[in-house]
Amino acid sequence: LRDAYTNGHSERVAEYSLLMADKLNLSDEDKETLKVGCLFHDIGKIGIPDSILLKPHRLTESEFSEIKKHPILGAKILANAELFEKVLPIVYYHHEHFDGHGYPKGLKGDKIPYLARIVTIADSFDAMTSKRAYRTDLEIDEVKDELAVCAGKQFDPTLTRVFLNILENDYKSIKNIQKKYNLI
């Protein structure tokens, strides 16, 4: 309701994540958890002030500290509903980095829940390929380079290879998602 970007963003992240899930042969149960987790991964932004959430320029360090609270807030919002139990790790850990430099806990490698590691890649891909008030979208070759450079740092290297493979060999599916949400 407050941020139109987040709504379409969450749906695109779900679709990109499900492309990866298909390549990884995940179970139907994991795919459903992944889908719902993606749709709710940024729900914690409800608790972020509009002055920060909708700011048309780069955030200050203090403002970014507030944004970094959204995974914790999101998990708190969903925690009391048993229905969301399986998606809580996605909501809470989708900003963890494979090298341990993410947030909120600074988890590293396989300590980060598997489905959250998938969402991290899809989430970042969508952010890089979407126009924002403070920057333009990146060209696909720039995105591929960024994903490759960040494999093993921000992203799980094995999962990054899967997503890069989709970009190389099934880019049509990515373009169809982007067309569906009027990104191209």
PDB file of C-alpha atoms in Angstrom:
ATOM      1  CA  LEU A   1       0.000   0.000   0.000  1.00  0.00           C
ATOM      2  CA  ARG A   2       2.846   2.389   0.795  1.00  0.00           C
ATOM      3  CA  ASP A   3       5.444   1.392  -1.775  1.00  0.00           C
ATOM      4  CA  ALA A   4       4.343   0.243  -5.223  1.00  0.00           C
ATOM      5  CA  TYR A   5       7.862  -1.010  -6.019  1.00  0.00           C
ATOM      6  CA  THR A   6       7.802  -3.511  -3.141  1.00  0.00           C
ATOM      7  CA  ASN A   7       4.542  -5.103  -4.296  1.00  0.00           C
ATOM      8  CA  GLY A   8       5.646  -5.887  -7.846  1.00  0.00           C
ATOM      9  CA  HIS A   9       9.139  -6.597  -6.566  1.00  0.00           C
ATOM     10  CA  SER A  10       7.946  -9.365  -4.242  1.00  0.00           C
ATOM     11  CA  GLU A  11       5.995 -11.050  -7.016  1.00  0.00           C
ATOM     12  CA  ARG A  12       8.959 -10.902  -9.412  1.00  0.00           C
ATOM     13  CA  VAL A  13      11.296 -12.266  -6.749  1.00  0.00           C
ATOM     14  CA  ALA A  14       8.877 -15.165  -6.283  1.00  0.00           C
ATOM     15  CA  GLU A  15       8.856 -15.920  -9.993  1.00  0.00           C
ATOM     16  CA  TYR A  16      12.656 -15.715 -10.353  1.00  0.00           C
ATOM     17  CA  SER A  17      13.050 -17.931  -7.284  1.00  0.00           C
ATOM     18  CA  LEU A  18      10.665 -20.496  -8.721  1.00  0.00           C
ATOM     19  CA  LEU A  19      12.691 -20.610 -11.951  1.00  0.00           C
ATOM     20  CA  MET A  20      15.663 -21.572  -9.798  1.00  0.00           C
ATOM     21  CA  ALA A  21      13.562 -24.050  -7.817  1.00  0.00           C
ATOM     22  CA  ASP A  22      12.624 -25.835 -11.038  1.00  0.00           C
ATOM     23  CA  LYS A  23      16.279 -26.109 -12.075  1.00  0.00           C
ATOM     24  CA  LEU A  24      17.134 -27.397  -8.586  1.00  0.00           C
ATOM     25  CA  ASN A  25      14.304 -29.955  -8.690  1.00  0.00           C
ATOM     26  CA  LEU A  26      12.895 -28.750  -5.380  1.00  0.00           C
ATOM     27  CA  SER A  27       9.829 -30.465  -3.989  1.00  0.00           C
ATOM     28  CA  ASP A  28       6.379 -28.950  -4.468  1.00  0.00           C
ATOM     29  CA  GLU A  29       6.308 -28.221  -0.729  1.00  0.00           C
ATOM     30  CA  ASP A  30       9.602 -26.304  -0.927  1.00  0.00           C
ATOM     31  CA  LYS A  31       8.368 -24.426  -3.998  1.00  0.00           C
ATOM     32  CA  GLU A  32       5.225 -23.361  -2.150  1.00  0.00           C
ATOM     33  CA  THR A  33       7.268 -22.273   0.872  1.00  0.00           C
ATOM     34  CA  LEU A  34       9.603 -20.377  -1.442  1.00  0.00           C
ATOM     35  CA  LYS A  35       6.731 -18.655  -3.236  1.00  0.00           C
ATOM     36  CA  VAL A  36       4.969 -17.546  -0.055  1.00  0.00           C
ATOM     37  CA  GLY A  37       8.265 -16.549   1.558  1.00  0.00           C
ATOM     38  CA  CYS A  38       9.104 -14.355  -1.417  1.00  0.00           C
ATOM     39  CA  LEU A  39       5.723 -12.689  -1.396  1.00  0.00           C
ATOM     40  CA  PHE A  40       6.200 -11.789   2.273  1.00  0.00           C
ATOM     41  CA  HIS A  41       9.990 -11.312   2.404  1.00  0.00           C
ATOM     42  CA  ASP A  42       9.741  -7.516   2.647  1.00  0.00           C
ATOM     43  CA  ILE A  43       6.623  -7.268   4.835  1.00  0.00           C
ATOM     44  CA  GLY A  44       8.761  -5.776   7.588  1.00  0.00           C
ATOM     45  CA  LYS A  45       9.039  -2.611   5.506  1.00  0.00           C
ATOM     46  CA  ILE A  46       5.591  -1.812   6.916  1.00  0.00           C
ATOM     47  CA  GLY A  47       7.475  -0.709  10.029  1.00  0.00           C
ATOM     48  CA  ILE A  48       9.900   1.572   8.189  1.00  0.00           C
ATOM     49  CA  PRO A  49       8.991   5.298   8.124  1.00  0.00           C
ATOM     50  CA  ASP A  50       7.862   6.679   4.753  1.00  0.00           C
ATOM     51  CA  SER A  51      10.613   9.296   4.906  1.00  0.00           C
ATOM     52  CA  ILE A  52      13.108   6.432   4.571  1.00  0.00           C
ATOM     53  CA  LEU A  53      11.117   3.858   2.619  1.00  0.00           C
ATOM     54  CA  LEU A  54      10.083   6.283  -0.104  1.00  0.00           C
ATOM     55  CA  LYS A  55      13.188   8.478  -0.132  1.00  0.00           C
ATOM     56  CA  PRO A  56      14.054   9.346  -3.749  1.00  0.00           C
ATOM     57  CA  HIS A  57      17.807   9.508  -3.068  1.00  0.00           C
ATOM     58  CA  ARG A  58      20.478   7.250  -1.609  1.00  0.00           C
ATOM     59  CA  LEU A  59      20.010   6.486   2.059  1.00  0.00           C
ATOM     60  CA  THR A  60      22.308   7.804   4.750  1.00  0.00           C
ATOM     61  CA  GLU A  61      24.082   5.298   6.987  1.00  0.00           C
ATOM     62  CA  SER A  62      21.517   5.972   9.721  1.00  0.00           C
ATOM     63  CA  GLU A  63      18.595   5.482   7.330  1.00  0.00           C
ATOM     64  CA  PHE A  64      20.115   2.275   5.999  1.00  0.00           C
ATOM     65  CA  SER A  65      20.383   1.038   9.602  1.00  0.00           C
ATOM     66  CA  GLU A  66      16.610   1.488   9.854  1.00  0.00           C
ATOM     67  CA  ILE A  67      16.003  -0.373   6.572  1.00  0.00           C
ATOM     68  CA  LYS A  68      18.154  -3.235   7.873  1.00  0.00           C
ATOM     69  CA  LYS A  69      15.534  -3.813  10.566  1.00  0.00           C
ATOM     70  CA  HIS A  70      12.892  -4.943   8.063  1.00  0.00           C
ATOM     71  CA  PRO A  71      13.763  -8.681   8.157  1.00  0.00           C
ATOM     72  CA  ILE A  72      13.439  -8.692  11.956  1.00  0.00           C
ATOM     73  CA  LEU A  73      10.193  -6.720  11.831  1.00  0.00           C
ATOM     74  CA  GLY A  74       8.839  -9.007   9.110  1.00  0.00           C
ATOM     75  CA  ALA A  75       9.559 -12.121  11.134  1.00  0.00           C
ATOM     76  CA  LYS A  76       7.878 -10.554  14.169  1.00  0.00           C
ATOM     77  CA  ILE A  77       4.795  -9.691  12.122  1.00  0.00           C
ATOM     78  CA  LEU A  78       4.437 -13.266  10.844  1.00  0.00           C
ATOM     79  CA  ALA A  79       5.705 -15.151  13.905  1.00  0.00           C
ATOM     80  CA  ASN A  80       2.376 -15.575  15.678  1.00  0.00           C
ATOM     81  CA  ALA A  81       0.633 -17.206  12.731  1.00  0.00           C
ATOM     82  CA  GLU A  82       1.433 -20.911  12.467  1.00  0.00           C
ATOM     83  CA  LEU A  83       0.584 -20.637   8.779  1.00  0.00           C
ATOM     84  CA  PHE A  84       3.842 -18.704   8.216  1.00  0.00           C
ATOM     85  CA  GLU A  85       6.160 -20.905  10.285  1.00  0.00           C
ATOM     86  CA  LYS A  86       7.977 -22.355   7.269  1.00  0.00           C
ATOM     87  CA  VAL A  87       8.519 -18.983   5.593  1.00  0.00           C
ATOM     88  CA  LEU A  88      10.015 -17.234   8.635  1.00  0.00           C
ATOM     89  CA  PRO A  89      13.600 -18.239   7.724  1.00  0.00           C
ATOM     90  CA  ILE A  90      13.172 -16.651   4.281  1.00  0.00           C
ATOM     91  CA  VAL A  91      11.775 -13.435   5.726  1.00  0.00           C
ATOM     92  CA  TYR A  92      14.390 -13.242   8.465  1.00  0.00           C
ATOM     93  CA  TYR A  93      17.519 -14.306   6.554  1.00  0.00           C
ATOM     94  CA  HIS A  94      17.074 -13.041   2.981  1.00  0.00           C
ATOM     95  CA  HIS A  95      19.764 -10.366   3.485  1.00  0.00           C
ATOM     96  CA  GLU A  96      22.430 -12.668   4.883  1.00  0.00           C
ATOM     97  CA  HIS A  97      25.553 -12.928   2.738  1.00  0.00           C
ATOM     98  CA  PHE A  98      27.388 -16.134   2.004  1.00  0.00           C
ATOM     99  CA  ASP A  99      30.616 -14.643   3.391  1.00  0.00           C
ATOM    100  CA  GLY A 100      28.955 -13.691   6.694  1.00  0.00           C
ATOM    101  CA  HIS A 101      28.771  -9.936   6.043  1.00  0.00           C
ATOM    102  CA  GLY A 102      24.988  -9.711   5.693  1.00  0.00           C
ATOM    103  CA  TYR A 103      22.271  -8.984   8.212  1.00  0.00           C
ATOM    104  CA  PRO A 104      20.521  -9.399  10.644  1.00  0.00           C
ATOM    105  CA  LYS A 105      22.689 -12.166  12.166  1.00  0.00           C
ATOM    106  CA  GLY A 106      25.808 -12.270   9.992  1.00  0.00           C
ATOM    107  CA  LEU A 107      25.306 -15.954   9.186  1.00  0.00           C
ATOM    108  CA  LYS A 108      27.801 -17.552   6.825  1.00  0.00           C
ATOM    109  CA  GLY A 109      27.631 -20.228   4.128  1.00  0.00           C
ATOM    110  CA  ASP A 110      25.458 -23.241   4.854  1.00  0.00           C
ATOM    111  CA  LYS A 111      24.309 -21.683   8.148  1.00  0.00           C
ATOM    112  CA  ILE A 112      22.002 -19.525   6.022  1.00  0.00           C
ATOM    113  CA  PRO A 113      18.777 -21.418   5.281  1.00  0.00           C
ATOM    114  CA  TYR A 114      18.832 -22.848   1.759  1.00  0.00           C
ATOM    115  CA  LEU A 115      15.617 -21.226   0.539  1.00  0.00           C
ATOM    116  CA  ALA A 116      16.764 -17.843   1.890  1.00  0.00           C
ATOM    117  CA  ARG A 117      19.953 -18.195  -0.191  1.00  0.00           C
ATOM    118  CA  ILE A 118      17.808 -18.630  -3.303  1.00  0.00           C
ATOM    119  CA  VAL A 119      15.758 -15.543  -2.442  1.00  0.00           C
ATOM    120  CA  THR A 120      18.912 -13.481  -1.877  1.00  0.00           C
ATOM    121  CA  ILE A 121      19.904 -14.003  -5.514  1.00  0.00           C
ATOM    122  CA  ALA A 122      16.425 -13.399  -6.952  1.00  0.00           C
ATOM    123  CA  ASP A 123      15.942 -10.341  -4.718  1.00  0.00           C
ATOM    124  CA  SER A 124      19.255  -8.835  -5.793  1.00  0.00           C
ATOM    125  CA  PHE A 125      18.632  -9.622  -9.457  1.00  0.00           C
ATOM    126  CA  ASP A 126      15.303  -7.807  -9.325  1.00  0.00           C
ATOM    127  CA  ALA A 127      16.836  -4.820  -7.548  1.00  0.00           C
ATOM    128  CA  MET A 128      19.591  -4.572 -10.166  1.00  0.00           C
ATOM    129  CA  THR A 129      17.187  -4.850 -13.111  1.00  0.00           C
ATOM    130  CA  SER A 130      14.595  -2.387 -11.783  1.00  0.00           C
ATOM    131  CA  LYS A 131      14.635   1.375 -12.143  1.00  0.00           C
ATOM    132  CA  ARG A 132      14.778   3.153  -8.804  1.00  0.00           C
ATOM    133  CA  ALA A 133      14.304   6.821  -7.950  1.00  0.00           C
ATOM    134  CA  TYR A 134      18.028   7.129  -7.220  1.00  0.00           C
ATOM    135  CA  ARG A 135      19.439   5.043 -10.123  1.00  0.00           C
ATOM    136  CA  THR A 136      18.617   3.395 -13.419  1.00  0.00           C
ATOM    137  CA  ASP A 137      18.386  -0.335 -14.034  1.00  0.00           C
ATOM    138  CA  LEU A 138      21.542  -2.192 -15.027  1.00  0.00           C
ATOM    139  CA  GLU A 139      22.107  -3.827 -18.396  1.00  0.00           C
ATOM    140  CA  ILE A 140      21.936  -7.639 -18.298  1.00  0.00           C
ATOM    141  CA  ASP A 141      25.678  -8.041 -18.936  1.00  0.00           C
ATOM    142  CA  GLU A 142      26.397  -5.776 -15.958  1.00  0.00           C
ATOM    143  CA  VAL A 143      24.032  -7.868 -13.850  1.00  0.00           C
ATOM    144  CA  LYS A 144      25.718 -11.107 -14.900  1.00  0.00           C
ATOM    145  CA  ASP A 145      29.112  -9.637 -14.049  1.00  0.00           C
ATOM    146  CA  GLU A 146      27.886  -8.460 -10.646  1.00  0.00           C
ATOM    147  CA  LEU A 147      26.384 -11.851  -9.842  1.00  0.00           C
ATOM    148  CA  ALA A 148      29.621 -13.588 -10.856  1.00  0.00           C
ATOM    149  CA  VAL A 149      31.791 -11.190  -8.836  1.00  0.00           C
ATOM    150  CA  CYS A 150      29.577 -11.598  -5.762  1.00  0.00           C
ATOM    151  CA  ALA A 151      29.415 -15.415  -5.936  1.00  0.00           C
ATOM    152  CA  GLY A 152      30.976 -16.678  -2.714  1.00  0.00           C
ATOM    153  CA  LYS A 153      30.675 -13.223  -1.159  1.00  0.00           C
ATOM    154  CA  GLN A 154      27.052 -12.087  -1.141  1.00  0.00           C
ATOM    155  CA  PHE A 155      25.680 -15.141  -2.930  1.00  0.00           C
ATOM    156  CA  ASP A 156      25.927 -18.908  -2.587  1.00  0.00           C
ATOM    157  CA  PRO A 157      28.323 -19.786  -5.450  1.00  0.00           C
ATOM    158  CA  THR A 158      26.505 -22.976  -6.446  1.00  0.00           C
ATOM    159  CA  LEU A 159      23.123 -21.250  -6.569  1.00  0.00           C
ATOM    160  CA  THR A 160      24.648 -18.306  -8.412  1.00  0.00           C
ATOM    161  CA  ARG A 161      25.836 -20.680 -11.144  1.00  0.00           C
ATOM    162  CA  VAL A 162      22.277 -22.024 -11.433  1.00  0.00           C
ATOM    163  CA  PHE A 163      20.860 -18.524 -11.852  1.00  0.00           C
ATOM    164  CA  LEU A 164      23.586 -17.489 -14.298  1.00  0.00           C
ATOM    165  CA  ASN A 165      22.762 -20.629 -16.283  1.00  0.00           C
ATOM    166  CA  ILE A 166      19.126 -19.498 -16.447  1.00  0.00           C
ATOM    167  CA  LEU A 167      20.263 -16.073 -17.670  1.00  0.00           C
ATOM    168  CA  GLU A 168      22.429 -17.690 -20.336  1.00  0.00           C
ATOM    169  CA  ASN A 169      20.125 -20.495 -21.492  1.00  0.00           C
ATOM    170  CA  ASP A 170      16.569 -19.511 -20.548  1.00  0.00           C
ATOM    171  CA  TYR A 171      16.612 -15.722 -20.664  1.00  0.00           C
ATOM    172  CA  LYS A 172      13.244 -15.862 -22.411  1.00  0.00           C
ATOM    173  CA  SER A 173      11.638 -16.903 -19.103  1.00  0.00           C
ATOM    174  CA  ILE A 174      13.229 -13.912 -17.351  1.00  0.00           C
ATOM    175  CA  LYS A 175      12.048 -11.552 -20.103  1.00  0.00           C
ATOM    176  CA  ASN A 176       8.515 -12.968 -19.860  1.00  0.00           C
ATOM    177  CA  ILE A 177       8.423 -12.180 -16.132  1.00  0.00           C
ATOM    178  CA  GLN A 178       9.740  -8.678 -16.773  1.00  0.00           C
ATOM    179  CA  LYS A 179       7.144  -8.099 -19.514  1.00  0.00           C
ATOM    180  CA  LYS A 180       4.383  -9.363 -17.234  1.00  0.00           C
ATOM    181  CA  TYR A 181       5.289  -6.653 -14.708  1.00  0.00           C
ATOM    182  CA  ASN A 182       5.910  -3.952 -17.339  1.00  0.00           C
ATOM    183  CA  LEU A 183       9.657  -3.697 -16.710  1.00  0.00           C
ATOM    184  CA  ILE A 184      10.386  -3.889 -20.421  1.00  0.00           C
TER     185      ILE A 184
END
